[in-house]
Amino acid sequence: DTAVSQTPKYLVTQMGNDKSIKCEQNLGHDTMYWYKQDSKKFLKIMFSYNNKELIINETVPNRFSPKSPDKAHLNLHINSLELGDSAVYFCASSQHAGGFQETQYFGPGTRLLVL
Amino acid sequence: SQQGEEDPQALSIQEGENATMNCSYKTSINNLQWYRQNSGRGLVHLILIRSNEREKHSGRLRVTLDTSKKSSSLLITASRAADTASYFCATDSSSGSARQLTFGSGTQLTVLP
């Protein structure tokens, strides 16, 4: 069974549209993350949630709004998509927010292309 | 800002050879982790080394950490074609409850059969 799953896997859309990406983890982890990987493969954290509460919010346009209905889900909603939003978005989870030596488990990624 | 930077950006070797990738970082860390990313897939955790450790082994993987030089290396011995992937180092410099990993841009390893 997939530990961290994301849908959709591919997303092609027009500039200005609003879209959502869903993430679910079945590991029982407390903390979930969203990362953006650009065309040069640089991976940058966007958000981190612990038990449904936002704990990290990097400098991300407020067009991006994460929503965590429960600790197993962290969805990413993007308003008014721009060309520069094209990237691969990864969801990840880890067991606890406060412990050291935490490894993260990544989903397969959502490839977003904005035309 | 980018914390970990891998070197080289790309590495191509023959099957059976060893592959060494390096990572440099800027600030003090709690631990450093290496991840692998196969083409079109998510990242997979390989190994974690704590800031008070100098070397760690896991199967064909050997990681070293030099906190005085703020650098780490990942050695893959007896490489296989299946090792072809991008390898990322990630540093944990977090404090408090907000765990945060900062990733570099990776080394693309190609192992030729």
PDB file of C-alpha atoms in Angstrom:
ATOM      1  CA  ASP A   1       0.000   0.000   0.000  1.00  0.00           C
ATOM      2  CA  THR A   2       1.224   3.491  -0.830  1.00  0.00           C
ATOM      3  CA  ALA A   3       2.403   5.312   2.286  1.00  0.00           C
ATOM      4  CA  VAL A   4       2.097   8.862   0.949  1.00  0.00           C
ATOM      5  CA  SER A   5      -0.163   9.334  -2.033  1.00  0.00           C
ATOM      6  CA  GLN A   6      -0.924  12.388  -4.137  1.00  0.00           C
ATOM      7  CA  THR A   7      -3.552  13.129  -6.738  1.00  0.00           C
ATOM      8  CA  PRO A   8      -3.461  13.983  -9.497  1.00  0.00           C
ATOM      9  CA  LYS A   9      -0.119  12.788 -10.806  1.00  0.00           C
ATOM     10  CA  TYR A  10      -0.249  15.198 -13.730  1.00  0.00           C
ATOM     11  CA  LEU A  11      -2.059  18.512 -13.953  1.00  0.00           C
ATOM     12  CA  VAL A  12      -2.140  20.671 -17.075  1.00  0.00           C
ATOM     13  CA  THR A  13      -4.138  23.851 -16.847  1.00  0.00           C
ATOM     14  CA  GLN A  14      -4.479  27.364 -18.169  1.00  0.00           C
ATOM     15  CA  MET A  15      -3.098  30.466 -16.527  1.00  0.00           C
ATOM     16  CA  GLY A  16      -5.584  32.068 -14.173  1.00  0.00           C
ATOM     17  CA  ASN A  17      -7.332  28.840 -13.208  1.00  0.00           C
ATOM     18  CA  ASP A  18      -7.699  27.521  -9.657  1.00  0.00           C
ATOM     19  CA  LYS A  19      -6.594  23.966  -8.915  1.00  0.00           C
ATOM     20  CA  SER A  20      -6.131  21.639  -5.965  1.00  0.00           C
ATOM     21  CA  ILE A  21      -3.684  18.849  -5.230  1.00  0.00           C
ATOM     22  CA  LYS A  22      -4.563  16.248  -2.621  1.00  0.00           C
ATOM     23  CA  CYS A  23      -2.224  14.357  -0.325  1.00  0.00           C
ATOM     24  CA  GLU A  24      -2.891  11.507   2.059  1.00  0.00           C
ATOM     25  CA  GLN A  25      -0.578   9.520   4.301  1.00  0.00           C
ATOM     26  CA  ASN A  26      -1.461   6.213   5.966  1.00  0.00           C
ATOM     27  CA  LEU A  27       1.594   6.083   8.200  1.00  0.00           C
ATOM     28  CA  GLY A  28      -0.044   7.638  11.239  1.00  0.00           C
ATOM     29  CA  HIS A  29       2.431  10.524  11.097  1.00  0.00           C
ATOM     30  CA  ASP A  30       1.773  13.812  12.864  1.00  0.00           C
ATOM     31  CA  THR A  31       3.532  16.133  10.431  1.00  0.00           C
ATOM     32  CA  MET A  32       2.991  16.755   6.739  1.00  0.00           C
ATOM     33  CA  TYR A  33       4.793  18.980   4.263  1.00  0.00           C
ATOM     34  CA  TRP A  34       4.493  20.482   0.813  1.00  0.00           C
ATOM     35  CA  TYR A  35       7.588  21.013  -1.316  1.00  0.00           C
ATOM     36  CA  LYS A  36       8.064  22.574  -4.736  1.00  0.00           C
ATOM     37  CA  GLN A  37      10.744  21.167  -7.063  1.00  0.00           C
ATOM     38  CA  ASP A  38      11.720  23.442  -9.911  1.00  0.00           C
ATOM     39  CA  SER A  39      13.127  22.557 -13.324  1.00  0.00           C
ATOM     40  CA  LYS A  40      16.657  22.498 -11.899  1.00  0.00           C
ATOM     41  CA  LYS A  41      15.535  19.909  -9.327  1.00  0.00           C
ATOM     42  CA  PHE A  42      15.940  22.313  -6.436  1.00  0.00           C
ATOM     43  CA  LEU A  43      13.517  21.253  -3.726  1.00  0.00           C
ATOM     44  CA  LYS A  44      12.097  23.982  -1.508  1.00  0.00           C
ATOM     45  CA  ILE A  45       9.732  23.611   1.419  1.00  0.00           C
ATOM     46  CA  MET A  46       6.484  25.526   1.184  1.00  0.00           C
ATOM     47  CA  PHE A  47       4.417  24.496   4.198  1.00  0.00           C
ATOM     48  CA  SER A  48       4.533  22.209   7.179  1.00  0.00           C
ATOM     49  CA  TYR A  49       1.557  21.094   9.270  1.00  0.00           C
ATOM     50  CA  ASN A  50       1.647  19.315  12.607  1.00  0.00           C
ATOM     51  CA  ASN A  51      -1.608  17.731  13.770  1.00  0.00           C
ATOM     52  CA  LYS A  52      -3.592  19.935  11.401  1.00  0.00           C
ATOM     53  CA  GLU A  53      -1.852  23.122  12.540  1.00  0.00           C
ATOM     54  CA  LEU A  54       0.410  25.226  10.364  1.00  0.00           C
ATOM     55  CA  ILE A  55       3.938  25.356  11.791  1.00  0.00           C
ATOM     56  CA  ILE A  56       6.050  26.386   8.802  1.00  0.00           C
ATOM     57  CA  ASN A  57       4.983  28.805   6.107  1.00  0.00           C
ATOM     58  CA  GLU A  58       7.854  29.805   3.910  1.00  0.00           C
ATOM     59  CA  THR A  59       7.693  32.804   1.617  1.00  0.00           C
ATOM     60  CA  VAL A  60       4.968  31.514  -0.616  1.00  0.00           C
ATOM     61  CA  PRO A  61       2.426  33.693  -2.466  1.00  0.00           C
ATOM     62  CA  ASN A  62      -0.911  33.746  -0.689  1.00  0.00           C
ATOM     63  CA  ARG A  63      -2.420  32.265  -3.841  1.00  0.00           C
ATOM     64  CA  PHE A  64      -1.247  28.992  -2.299  1.00  0.00           C
ATOM     65  CA  SER A  65      -3.450  27.837   0.561  1.00  0.00           C
ATOM     66  CA  PRO A  66      -2.881  24.530   2.342  1.00  0.00           C
ATOM     67  CA  LYS A  67      -5.776  22.830   4.072  1.00  0.00           C
ATOM     68  CA  SER A  68      -5.542  19.986   6.549  1.00  0.00           C
ATOM     69  CA  PRO A  69      -8.951  18.437   7.333  1.00  0.00           C
ATOM     70  CA  ASP A  70      -7.253  15.856   9.552  1.00  0.00           C
ATOM     71  CA  LYS A  71      -3.702  14.846  10.284  1.00  0.00           C
ATOM     72  CA  ALA A  72      -3.691  12.238   7.514  1.00  0.00           C
ATOM     73  CA  HIS A  73      -4.490  14.762   4.793  1.00  0.00           C
ATOM     74  CA  LEU A  74      -2.843  17.952   3.592  1.00  0.00           C
ATOM     75  CA  ASN A  75      -4.280  19.450   0.443  1.00  0.00           C
ATOM     76  CA  LEU A  76      -2.849  22.330  -1.546  1.00  0.00           C
ATOM     77  CA  HIS A  77      -5.123  24.782  -3.276  1.00  0.00           C
ATOM     78  CA  ILE A  78      -3.674  27.233  -5.782  1.00  0.00           C
ATOM     79  CA  ASN A  79      -5.617  30.259  -6.996  1.00  0.00           C
ATOM     80  CA  SER A  80      -4.993  32.248 -10.155  1.00  0.00           C
ATOM     81  CA  LEU A  81      -2.289  29.957 -11.485  1.00  0.00           C
ATOM     82  CA  GLU A  82       0.735  31.604 -13.109  1.00  0.00           C
ATOM     83  CA  LEU A  83       3.303  30.275 -15.563  1.00  0.00           C
ATOM     84  CA  GLY A  84       5.932  30.273 -12.808  1.00  0.00           C
ATOM     85  CA  ASP A  85       3.876  27.832 -10.774  1.00  0.00           C
ATOM     86  CA  SER A  86       4.814  25.083 -13.213  1.00  0.00           C
ATOM     87  CA  ALA A  87       6.855  22.604 -11.198  1.00  0.00           C
ATOM     88  CA  VAL A  88       6.628  19.278  -9.452  1.00  0.00           C
ATOM     89  CA  TYR A  89       4.913  19.465  -6.063  1.00  0.00           C
ATOM     90  CA  PHE A  90       5.767  16.862  -3.459  1.00  0.00           C
ATOM     91  CA  CYS A  91       3.884  16.020  -0.320  1.00  0.00           C
ATOM     92  CA  ALA A  92       5.818  14.413   2.532  1.00  0.00           C
ATOM     93  CA  SER A  93       5.222  13.294   6.094  1.00  0.00           C
ATOM     94  CA  SER A  94       7.246  12.553   9.206  1.00  0.00           C
ATOM     95  CA  GLN A  95       6.321  10.981  12.495  1.00  0.00           C
ATOM     96  CA  HIS A  96       6.681  13.909  14.872  1.00  0.00           C
ATOM     97  CA  ALA A  97       7.394  17.582  14.511  1.00  0.00           C
ATOM     98  CA  GLY A  98       9.458  18.005  17.625  1.00  0.00           C
ATOM     99  CA  GLY A  99      11.770  15.019  17.549  1.00  0.00           C
ATOM    100  CA  PHE A 100      15.235  15.005  16.100  1.00  0.00           C
ATOM    101  CA  GLN A 101      16.471  12.491  13.565  1.00  0.00           C
ATOM    102  CA  GLU A 102      13.238  12.666  11.675  1.00  0.00           C
ATOM    103  CA  THR A 103      13.214  11.231   8.217  1.00  0.00           C
ATOM    104  CA  GLN A 104      10.566  12.254   5.771  1.00  0.00           C
ATOM    105  CA  TYR A 105       8.489  10.051   3.499  1.00  0.00           C
ATOM    106  CA  PHE A 106       7.649  11.535   0.131  1.00  0.00           C
ATOM    107  CA  GLY A 107       4.741  11.092  -2.201  1.00  0.00           C
ATOM    108  CA  PRO A 108       5.279  10.450  -5.925  1.00  0.00           C
ATOM    109  CA  GLY A 109       4.800  14.093  -6.877  1.00  0.00           C
ATOM    110  CA  THR A 110       2.295  16.079  -8.916  1.00  0.00           C
ATOM    111  CA  ARG A 111       3.598  17.514 -12.152  1.00  0.00           C
ATOM    112  CA  LEU A 112       1.880  20.835 -12.711  1.00  0.00           C
ATOM    113  CA  LEU A 113       2.130  22.567 -16.074  1.00  0.00           C
ATOM    114  CA  VAL A 114       0.551  25.967 -16.461  1.00  0.00           C
ATOM    115  CA  LEU A 115      -0.008  27.061 -20.057  1.00  0.00           C
TER     116      LEU A 115
ATOM    117  CA  SER B   1      18.352  30.290   1.014  1.00  0.00           C
ATOM    118  CA  GLN B   2      19.891  27.071  -0.246  1.00  0.00           C
ATOM    119  CA  GLN B   3      21.696  25.223   2.512  1.00  0.00           C
ATOM    120  CA  GLY B   4      23.087  22.067   0.979  1.00  0.00           C
ATOM    121  CA  GLU B   5      24.923  22.063  -2.295  1.00  0.00           C
ATOM    122  CA  GLU B   6      25.928  18.835  -3.958  1.00  0.00           C
ATOM    123  CA  ASP B   7      29.002  18.302  -6.008  1.00  0.00           C
ATOM    124  CA  PRO B   8      29.317  17.198  -8.748  1.00  0.00           C
ATOM    125  CA  GLN B   9      26.034  18.132 -10.382  1.00  0.00           C
ATOM    126  CA  ALA B  10      26.320  15.087 -12.626  1.00  0.00           C
ATOM    127  CA  LEU B  11      28.381  11.909 -12.417  1.00  0.00           C
ATOM    128  CA  SER B  12      28.615   9.074 -14.904  1.00  0.00           C
ATOM    129  CA  ILE B  13      30.399   5.807 -14.037  1.00  0.00           C
ATOM    130  CA  GLN B  14      30.591   2.195 -15.138  1.00  0.00           C
ATOM    131  CA  GLU B  15      28.761  -0.531 -13.277  1.00  0.00           C
ATOM    132  CA  GLY B  16      30.944  -1.917 -10.499  1.00  0.00           C
ATOM    133  CA  GLU B  17      32.792   1.329  -9.876  1.00  0.00           C
ATOM    134  CA  ASN B  18      32.363   3.419  -6.755  1.00  0.00           C
ATOM    135  CA  ALA B  19      30.497   6.719  -6.831  1.00  0.00           C
ATOM    136  CA  THR B  20      31.277   9.588  -4.481  1.00  0.00           C
ATOM    137  CA  MET B  21      29.058  12.609  -4.056  1.00  0.00           C
ATOM    138  CA  ASN B  22      29.759  15.580  -1.832  1.00  0.00           C
ATOM    139  CA  CYS B  23      27.547  18.017  -0.009  1.00  0.00           C
ATOM    140  CA  SER B  24      28.480  21.324   1.565  1.00  0.00           C
ATOM    141  CA  TYR B  25      26.278  23.389   3.846  1.00  0.00           C
ATOM    142  CA  LYS B  26      26.430  26.746   5.561  1.00  0.00           C
ATOM    143  CA  THR B  27      24.950  26.690   9.068  1.00  0.00           C
ATOM    144  CA  SER B  28      25.233  24.334  12.022  1.00  0.00           C
ATOM    145  CA  ILE B  29      23.038  21.251  11.796  1.00  0.00           C
ATOM    146  CA  ASN B  30      21.252  18.690  13.954  1.00  0.00           C
ATOM    147  CA  ASN B  31      21.632  16.005  11.350  1.00  0.00           C
ATOM    148  CA  LEU B  32      22.243  15.518   7.648  1.00  0.00           C
ATOM    149  CA  GLN B  33      20.253  13.129   5.502  1.00  0.00           C
ATOM    150  CA  TRP B  34      20.720  11.699   2.032  1.00  0.00           C
ATOM    151  CA  TYR B  35      17.800  10.953  -0.245  1.00  0.00           C
ATOM    152  CA  ARG B  36      17.518   9.325  -3.655  1.00  0.00           C
ATOM    153  CA  GLN B  37      15.089  10.314  -6.380  1.00  0.00           C
ATOM    154  CA  ASN B  38      14.491   8.041  -9.329  1.00  0.00           C
ATOM    155  CA  SER B  39      13.332   9.767 -12.481  1.00  0.00           C
ATOM    156  CA  GLY B  40       9.716  10.819 -12.194  1.00  0.00           C
ATOM    157  CA  ARG B  41       9.364   9.592  -8.621  1.00  0.00           C
ATOM    158  CA  GLY B  42       9.389  10.949  -5.097  1.00  0.00           C
ATOM    159  CA  LEU B  43      12.392  11.106  -2.823  1.00  0.00           C
ATOM    160  CA  VAL B  44      13.371   8.081  -0.778  1.00  0.00           C
ATOM    161  CA  HIS B  45      15.333   8.379   2.434  1.00  0.00           C
ATOM    162  CA  LEU B  46      18.689   6.571   2.368  1.00  0.00           C
ATOM    163  CA  ILE B  47      20.615   7.400   5.504  1.00  0.00           C
ATOM    164  CA  LEU B  48      20.781   9.913   8.351  1.00  0.00           C
ATOM    165  CA  ILE B  49      23.925  10.979  10.151  1.00  0.00           C
ATOM    166  CA  ARG B  50      23.767  12.977  13.353  1.00  0.00           C
ATOM    167  CA  SER B  51      25.950  15.991  13.967  1.00  0.00           C
ATOM    168  CA  ASN B  52      28.024  14.095  16.558  1.00  0.00           C
ATOM    169  CA  GLU B  53      28.695  11.201  14.190  1.00  0.00           C
ATOM    170  CA  ARG B  54      31.554  11.090  11.706  1.00  0.00           C
ATOM    171  CA  GLU B  55      30.749   8.044   9.615  1.00  0.00           C
ATOM    172  CA  LYS B  56      27.818   5.764   9.003  1.00  0.00           C
ATOM    173  CA  HIS B  57      27.270   2.679   6.869  1.00  0.00           C
ATOM    174  CA  SER B  58      24.183   1.113   5.375  1.00  0.00           C
ATOM    175  CA  GLY B  59      24.721  -1.750   2.954  1.00  0.00           C
ATOM    176  CA  ARG B  60      26.728  -0.392   0.019  1.00  0.00           C
ATOM    177  CA  LEU B  61      26.346   3.178   1.290  1.00  0.00           C
ATOM    178  CA  ARG B  62      28.919   5.008   3.363  1.00  0.00           C
ATOM    179  CA  VAL B  63      28.322   8.529   4.603  1.00  0.00           C
ATOM    180  CA  THR B  64      30.863  10.766   6.258  1.00  0.00           C
ATOM    181  CA  LEU B  65      30.299  14.048   8.017  1.00  0.00           C
ATOM    182  CA  ASP B  66      32.867  16.730   8.791  1.00  0.00           C
ATOM    183  CA  THR B  67      31.161  19.446  10.808  1.00  0.00           C
ATOM    184  CA  SER B  68      34.331  21.549  10.951  1.00  0.00           C
ATOM    185  CA  LYS B  69      34.305  21.777   7.158  1.00  0.00           C
ATOM    186  CA  LYS B  70      30.506  21.723   6.966  1.00  0.00           C
ATOM    187  CA  SER B  71      30.600  18.941   4.442  1.00  0.00           C
ATOM    188  CA  SER B  72      29.398  15.393   3.927  1.00  0.00           C
ATOM    189  CA  SER B  73      30.069  12.726   1.359  1.00  0.00           C
ATOM    190  CA  LEU B  74      28.043   9.777   0.139  1.00  0.00           C
ATOM    191  CA  LEU B  75      29.928   6.803  -1.242  1.00  0.00           C
ATOM    192  CA  ILE B  76      28.125   4.071  -3.152  1.00  0.00           C
ATOM    193  CA  THR B  77      30.345   1.041  -3.584  1.00  0.00           C
ATOM    194  CA  ALA B  78      30.099  -1.513  -6.383  1.00  0.00           C
ATOM    195  CA  SER B  79      27.516   0.547  -8.213  1.00  0.00           C
ATOM    196  CA  ARG B  80      24.707  -1.011 -10.216  1.00  0.00           C
ATOM    197  CA  ALA B  81      22.630   0.283 -13.096  1.00  0.00           C
ATOM    198  CA  ALA B  82      19.694   0.469 -10.649  1.00  0.00           C
ATOM    199  CA  ASP B  83      21.611   3.088  -8.645  1.00  0.00           C
ATOM    200  CA  THR B  84      21.016   5.549 -11.484  1.00  0.00           C
ATOM    201  CA  ALA B  85      19.100   8.401  -9.849  1.00  0.00           C
ATOM    202  CA  SER B  86      19.467  11.883  -8.389  1.00  0.00           C
ATOM    203  CA  TYR B  87      20.944  12.050  -4.914  1.00  0.00           C
ATOM    204  CA  PHE B  88      20.137  14.884  -2.530  1.00  0.00           C
ATOM    205  CA  CYS B  89      21.577  15.884   0.771  1.00  0.00           C
ATOM    206  CA  ALA B  90      19.240  17.554   3.235  1.00  0.00           C
ATOM    207  CA  THR B  91      20.228  19.373   6.374  1.00  0.00           C
ATOM    208  CA  ASP B  92      18.173  19.676   9.518  1.00  0.00           C
ATOM    209  CA  SER B  93      19.012  22.928  11.243  1.00  0.00           C
ATOM    210  CA  SER B  94      15.669  23.253  12.978  1.00  0.00           C
ATOM    211  CA  SER B  95      15.050  24.311  16.510  1.00  0.00           C
ATOM    212  CA  GLY B  96      11.878  23.960  18.507  1.00  0.00           C
ATOM    213  CA  SER B  97       8.839  22.210  17.120  1.00  0.00           C
ATOM    214  CA  ALA B  98       9.186  23.244  13.499  1.00  0.00           C
ATOM    215  CA  ARG B  99      11.121  20.490  11.765  1.00  0.00           C
ATOM    216  CA  GLN B 100      12.555  21.697   8.518  1.00  0.00           C
ATOM    217  CA  LEU B 101      14.841  20.021   6.016  1.00  0.00           C
ATOM    218  CA  THR B 102      16.731  22.128   3.515  1.00  0.00           C
ATOM    219  CA  PHE B 103      17.633  20.316   0.326  1.00  0.00           C
ATOM    220  CA  GLY B 104      20.318  20.939  -2.238  1.00  0.00           C
ATOM    221  CA  SER B 105      19.815  20.613  -5.970  1.00  0.00           C
ATOM    222  CA  GLY B 106      21.206  17.114  -6.154  1.00  0.00           C
ATOM    223  CA  THR B 107      23.776  15.043  -8.023  1.00  0.00           C
ATOM    224  CA  GLN B 108      22.539  13.137 -11.044  1.00  0.00           C
ATOM    225  CA  LEU B 109      24.257   9.753 -11.014  1.00  0.00           C
ATOM    226  CA  THR B 110      24.261   7.604 -14.136  1.00  0.00           C
ATOM    227  CA  VAL B 111      25.601   4.065 -13.852  1.00  0.00           C
ATOM    228  CA  LEU B 112      26.335   2.560 -17.238  1.00  0.00           C
ATOM    229  CA  PRO B 113      25.897  -1.197 -17.664  1.00  0.00           C
TER     230      PRO B 113
END
